[in-house]
Amino acid sequence: MKLNVVFFARYREVLGCEGEALDGDFASIEHVRSHLVQRGGAWQVLAEANLMCARNQDLCKPDERLCEGDEVAFFPPVTGG
Amino acid sequence: MAIRVQAATFDPGAETNALHAANTGVGAVVSFVGYVRDFNDGHEVAGLFLEHYPGMTEKALGKIAAEAQDRWPLLHLEIVHRVGALEPGEPIVYVGVASAHRQAAFEACAFVMDYLKTRAPFWKKEQTANGPRWVESRTSDDAAAQRWEQ
């Protein structure tokens, strides 16, 4: 399964990248998250309890199921307005 | 329903006037304008940078506006949100709601702001004397949004 993963705001800065293409067997967003956190170092920022995520530009919960070609986003709590 | 995400500033008064100009059935207009403050969490703020998630931003604001239209009998709803570099005193966000009667306009305007604060993908980075600093979310904003879910 090919996914496009993107990061925003503080996560983007801490990770030093805007995103990456991932290829693997990921049942849900939570699996993508734990795969990335297991890299260690800066990636552990994605283990933060208040992390927010989106699938194809819709907010969702970490247990959201994934499909081929999905765009998955991780970001800190939003602070607009 | 109109949604604009833009770097350029805007005139809140002109936005509000336009909300009822096209429809004499409008009996009530409620607007909210958010401005950049020069002080936050105990330190001076020289400016802000607003990051967003292009594509999702417009989609998220559209969903919030559609939900407001489902809940209240609205005649117009407009959301304007700035992105990029902003200075103290500049407007960041505008929500304007027009309806026949005041209660729908008051409630829908508050609803849109409460949901925007917790669901639209914007992030503020402050410029302070100690360097740049990401603004942290407030639990009071979560509580404000939750009151609409009962």
CSV table of C-alpha atoms in Angstrom, one decimal:
chain,number,residue,atom,x,y,z
A,1,MET,CA,0.0,0.0,0.0
A,2,LYS,CA,1.4,3.4,-1.0
A,3,LEU,CA,0.6,6.4,1.1
A,4,ASN,CA,1.6,10.0,1.1
A,5,VAL,CA,2.3,11.2,4.6
A,6,VAL,CA,2.6,15.0,5.4
A,7,PHE,CA,3.5,16.9,8.6
A,8,PHE,CA,2.7,20.4,9.6
A,9,ALA,CA,3.8,23.2,12.0
A,10,ARG,CA,5.9,22.1,14.9
A,11,TYR,CA,6.0,18.5,13.7
A,12,ARG,CA,7.3,19.6,10.3
A,13,GLU,CA,10.0,21.7,12.0
A,14,VAL,CA,11.1,19.0,14.5
A,15,LEU,CA,11.2,16.3,11.7
A,16,GLY,CA,12.9,18.6,9.3
A,17,CYS,CA,10.6,17.5,6.4
A,18,GLU,CA,7.2,18.2,5.0
A,19,GLY,CA,6.3,14.6,4.3
A,20,GLU,CA,7.3,11.4,2.5
A,21,ALA,CA,5.9,8.6,0.5
A,22,LEU,CA,5.5,5.4,2.4
A,23,ASP,CA,5.0,1.9,1.1
A,24,GLY,CA,3.9,-0.8,3.5
A,25,ASP,CA,1.1,-2.8,5.0
A,26,PHE,CA,-0.8,-0.2,7.2
A,27,ALA,CA,-4.3,-1.1,8.4
A,28,SER,CA,-4.9,2.2,10.1
A,29,ILE,CA,-3.4,5.6,10.8
A,30,GLU,CA,-2.3,4.3,14.2
A,31,HIS,CA,-0.1,1.8,12.4
A,32,VAL,CA,1.5,4.5,10.3
A,33,ARG,CA,2.1,6.5,13.4
A,34,SER,CA,3.7,3.7,15.4
A,35,HIS,CA,5.9,2.8,12.3
A,36,LEU,CA,7.3,6.3,12.3
A,37,VAL,CA,7.7,6.6,16.1
A,38,GLN,CA,9.7,3.4,16.1
A,39,ARG,CA,12.4,5.2,14.0
A,40,GLY,CA,13.3,6.9,17.3
A,41,GLY,CA,14.9,10.3,17.8
A,42,ALA,CA,12.9,13.3,16.5
A,43,TRP,CA,10.2,10.9,15.3
A,44,GLN,CA,9.0,10.3,18.8
A,45,VAL,CA,7.3,13.7,18.6
A,46,LEU,CA,4.5,11.8,16.8
A,47,ALA,CA,3.9,9.9,20.1
A,48,GLU,CA,2.4,13.1,21.7
A,49,ALA,CA,-0.9,12.3,23.3
A,50,ASN,CA,-2.7,15.3,21.7
A,51,LEU,CA,-1.5,14.7,18.1
A,52,MET,CA,-4.2,15.3,15.5
A,53,CYS,CA,-4.5,13.5,12.2
A,54,ALA,CA,-6.3,13.6,8.9
A,55,ARG,CA,-7.1,11.2,6.1
A,56,ASN,CA,-7.5,12.8,2.7
A,57,GLN,CA,-7.8,16.2,4.2
A,58,ASP,CA,-10.6,15.3,6.7
A,59,LEU,CA,-10.0,15.2,10.4
A,60,CYS,CA,-10.2,11.7,11.8
A,61,LYS,CA,-9.3,9.4,14.7
A,62,PRO,CA,-6.1,7.3,14.7
A,63,ASP,CA,-8.1,4.1,14.2
A,64,GLU,CA,-9.3,5.4,10.8
A,65,ARG,CA,-8.8,2.6,8.1
A,66,LEU,CA,-6.6,3.4,5.1
A,67,CYS,CA,-6.8,2.8,1.4
A,68,GLU,CA,-4.2,2.7,-1.4
A,69,GLY,CA,-3.1,6.2,-2.3
A,70,ASP,CA,-4.4,8.0,0.8
A,71,GLU,CA,-2.9,11.2,2.1
A,72,VAL,CA,-2.3,11.0,5.8
A,73,ALA,CA,-1.4,14.1,7.8
A,74,PHE,CA,-0.1,14.5,11.3
A,75,PHE,CA,-0.1,17.8,13.2
A,76,PRO,CA,-0.2,19.4,16.6
A,77,PRO,CA,-3.5,20.8,18.0
A,78,VAL,CA,-4.7,23.6,15.7
A,79,THR,CA,-4.4,27.2,16.8
A,80,GLY,CA,-6.2,29.3,14.2
A,81,GLY,CA,-8.8,32.0,14.6
B,1,MET,CA,-21.8,30.8,1.6
B,2,ALA,CA,-18.3,32.2,0.9
B,3,ILE,CA,-15.0,31.0,2.3
B,4,ARG,CA,-11.7,32.8,1.6
B,5,VAL,CA,-8.2,31.9,2.8
B,6,GLN,CA,-5.9,34.7,1.9
B,7,ALA,CA,-2.6,36.4,2.7
B,8,ALA,CA,-4.0,39.9,2.0
B,9,THR,CA,-5.7,41.9,4.7
B,10,PHE,CA,-9.4,42.8,4.5
B,11,ASP,CA,-11.9,45.4,5.6
B,12,PRO,CA,-14.3,43.9,8.2
B,13,GLY,CA,-16.8,46.7,7.9
B,14,ALA,CA,-17.0,46.2,4.2
B,15,GLU,CA,-17.5,42.5,4.6
B,16,THR,CA,-20.4,43.1,7.1
B,17,ASN,CA,-22.1,45.7,4.9
B,18,ALA,CA,-22.0,43.3,1.9
B,19,LEU,CA,-23.8,40.6,4.0
B,20,HIS,CA,-27.1,42.3,3.9
B,21,ALA,CA,-26.7,44.5,0.8
B,22,ALA,CA,-27.9,41.8,-1.6
B,23,ASN,CA,-30.9,40.6,0.4
B,24,THR,CA,-33.5,42.8,2.0
B,25,GLY,CA,-34.9,39.7,3.8
B,26,VAL,CA,-31.9,39.9,6.1
B,27,GLY,CA,-33.0,41.1,9.5
B,28,ALA,CA,-29.9,40.3,11.5
B,29,VAL,CA,-26.2,40.3,10.9
B,30,VAL,CA,-23.7,39.1,13.5
B,31,SER,CA,-20.0,39.3,12.8
B,32,PHE,CA,-16.8,38.3,14.7
B,33,VAL,CA,-13.4,39.7,13.9
B,34,GLY,CA,-10.2,38.3,15.5
B,35,TYR,CA,-7.2,40.5,15.7
B,36,VAL,CA,-3.5,39.9,16.3
B,37,ARG,CA,-2.6,41.0,19.8
B,38,ASP,CA,0.8,42.4,20.9
B,39,PHE,CA,0.8,40.4,24.1
B,40,ASN,CA,0.1,36.7,24.8
B,41,ASP,CA,0.8,34.3,27.7
B,42,GLY,CA,3.0,36.9,29.5
B,43,HIS,CA,5.2,38.0,26.7
B,44,GLU,CA,5.2,40.7,24.0
B,45,VAL,CA,4.4,39.6,20.4
B,46,ALA,CA,6.1,41.4,17.6
B,47,GLY,CA,4.2,39.5,14.9
B,48,LEU,CA,2.6,36.2,13.9
B,49,PHE,CA,3.1,33.7,11.1
B,50,LEU,CA,0.0,31.6,10.3
B,51,GLU,CA,0.7,28.2,8.7
B,52,HIS,CA,-2.1,26.1,7.2
B,53,TYR,CA,-2.8,22.9,5.3
B,54,PRO,CA,-3.7,24.1,1.8
B,55,GLY,CA,-6.7,22.1,0.5
B,56,MET,CA,-7.7,20.8,3.9
B,57,THR,CA,-8.2,24.3,5.2
B,58,GLU,CA,-10.8,25.2,2.6
B,59,LYS,CA,-12.4,21.8,3.0
B,60,ALA,CA,-12.6,22.0,6.8
B,61,LEU,CA,-14.1,25.5,6.7
B,62,GLY,CA,-16.6,24.4,4.1
B,63,LYS,CA,-17.7,21.5,6.4
B,64,ILE,CA,-18.1,23.9,9.4
B,65,ALA,CA,-20.1,26.4,7.3
B,66,ALA,CA,-22.3,23.6,5.9
B,67,GLU,CA,-23.0,22.3,9.4
B,68,ALA,CA,-24.0,25.8,10.6
B,69,GLN,CA,-26.4,26.1,7.7
B,70,ASP,CA,-27.9,22.7,8.6
B,71,ARG,CA,-28.4,23.8,12.2
B,72,TRP,CA,-29.7,27.4,11.8
B,73,PRO,CA,-31.9,29.1,9.1
B,74,LEU,CA,-29.1,31.3,7.6
B,75,LEU,CA,-29.3,33.7,4.6
B,76,HIS,CA,-25.6,34.2,4.3
B,77,LEU,CA,-22.4,33.0,5.9
B,78,GLU,CA,-18.9,34.2,5.2
B,79,ILE,CA,-15.6,33.1,6.6
B,80,VAL,CA,-12.3,34.9,5.9
B,81,HIS,CA,-9.0,33.7,7.4
B,82,ARG,CA,-5.6,35.1,6.8
B,83,VAL,CA,-2.4,33.1,6.4
B,84,GLY,CA,1.3,34.1,6.3
B,85,ALA,CA,2.9,37.0,8.1
B,86,LEU,CA,0.7,39.3,10.3
B,87,GLU,CA,1.5,42.2,12.6
B,88,PRO,CA,-0.2,43.3,15.8
B,89,GLY,CA,-3.5,45.1,15.2
B,90,GLU,CA,-4.2,43.3,11.9
B,91,PRO,CA,-7.4,41.2,11.4
B,92,ILE,CA,-6.8,37.4,11.3
B,93,VAL,CA,-10.3,36.0,11.0
B,94,TYR,CA,-13.8,37.2,10.1
B,95,VAL,CA,-17.0,35.3,10.5
B,96,GLY,CA,-20.2,37.1,9.3
B,97,VAL,CA,-23.7,35.5,9.5
B,98,ALA,CA,-26.9,36.9,8.2
B,99,SER,CA,-30.4,35.6,9.0
B,100,ALA,CA,-34.0,36.8,9.4
B,101,HIS,CA,-33.8,37.0,13.2
B,102,ARG,CA,-31.0,37.6,15.7
B,103,GLN,CA,-30.8,34.3,17.6
B,104,ALA,CA,-29.8,32.2,14.6
B,105,ALA,CA,-27.1,34.7,13.7
B,106,PHE,CA,-25.7,35.0,17.2
B,107,GLU,CA,-25.6,31.2,17.7
B,108,ALA,CA,-24.2,30.3,14.3
B,109,CYS,CA,-21.4,32.9,14.5
B,110,ALA,CA,-20.3,31.5,17.9
B,111,PHE,CA,-20.6,27.9,16.6
B,112,VAL,CA,-18.4,28.7,13.5
B,113,MET,CA,-15.7,30.3,15.6
B,114,ASP,CA,-15.7,27.5,18.2
B,115,TYR,CA,-15.4,24.8,15.5
B,116,LEU,CA,-12.9,26.8,13.5
B,117,LYS,CA,-10.7,27.1,16.6
B,118,THR,CA,-10.6,23.3,17.1
B,119,ARG,CA,-11.0,21.8,13.7
B,120,ALA,CA,-9.5,24.0,11.0
B,121,PRO,CA,-5.8,23.3,10.2
B,122,PHE,CA,-4.2,26.6,11.1
B,123,TRP,CA,-1.1,27.0,13.4
B,124,LYS,CA,0.1,30.3,14.8
B,125,LYS,CA,3.8,31.0,15.3
B,126,GLU,CA,4.6,34.1,17.4
B,127,GLN,CA,7.7,36.3,17.0
B,128,THR,CA,8.8,37.2,20.5
B,129,ALA,CA,11.9,38.8,22.1
B,130,ASN,CA,13.1,35.2,22.9
B,131,GLY,CA,12.6,34.1,19.3
B,132,PRO,CA,9.8,32.3,17.5
B,133,ARG,CA,7.3,30.3,19.5
B,134,TRP,CA,4.5,28.0,18.4
B,135,VAL,CA,1.2,28.9,20.1
B,136,GLU,CA,-0.3,26.1,22.1
B,137,SER,CA,-3.9,25.1,22.0
B,138,ARG,CA,-6.2,26.0,24.9
B,139,THR,CA,-8.4,23.5,26.7
B,140,SER,CA,-11.0,26.3,27.0
B,141,ASP,CA,-11.3,26.2,23.2
B,142,ASP,CA,-12.1,22.5,23.3
B,143,ALA,CA,-14.7,23.1,26.0
B,144,ALA,CA,-16.3,25.8,23.9
B,145,ALA,CA,-16.6,23.5,20.9
B,146,GLN,CA,-18.0,20.7,23.0
B,147,ARG,CA,-21.0,22.7,24.1
B,148,TRP,CA,-22.4,22.4,20.6
B,149,GLU,CA,-22.3,18.6,20.7
B,150,GLN,CA,-24.9,18.1,23.4
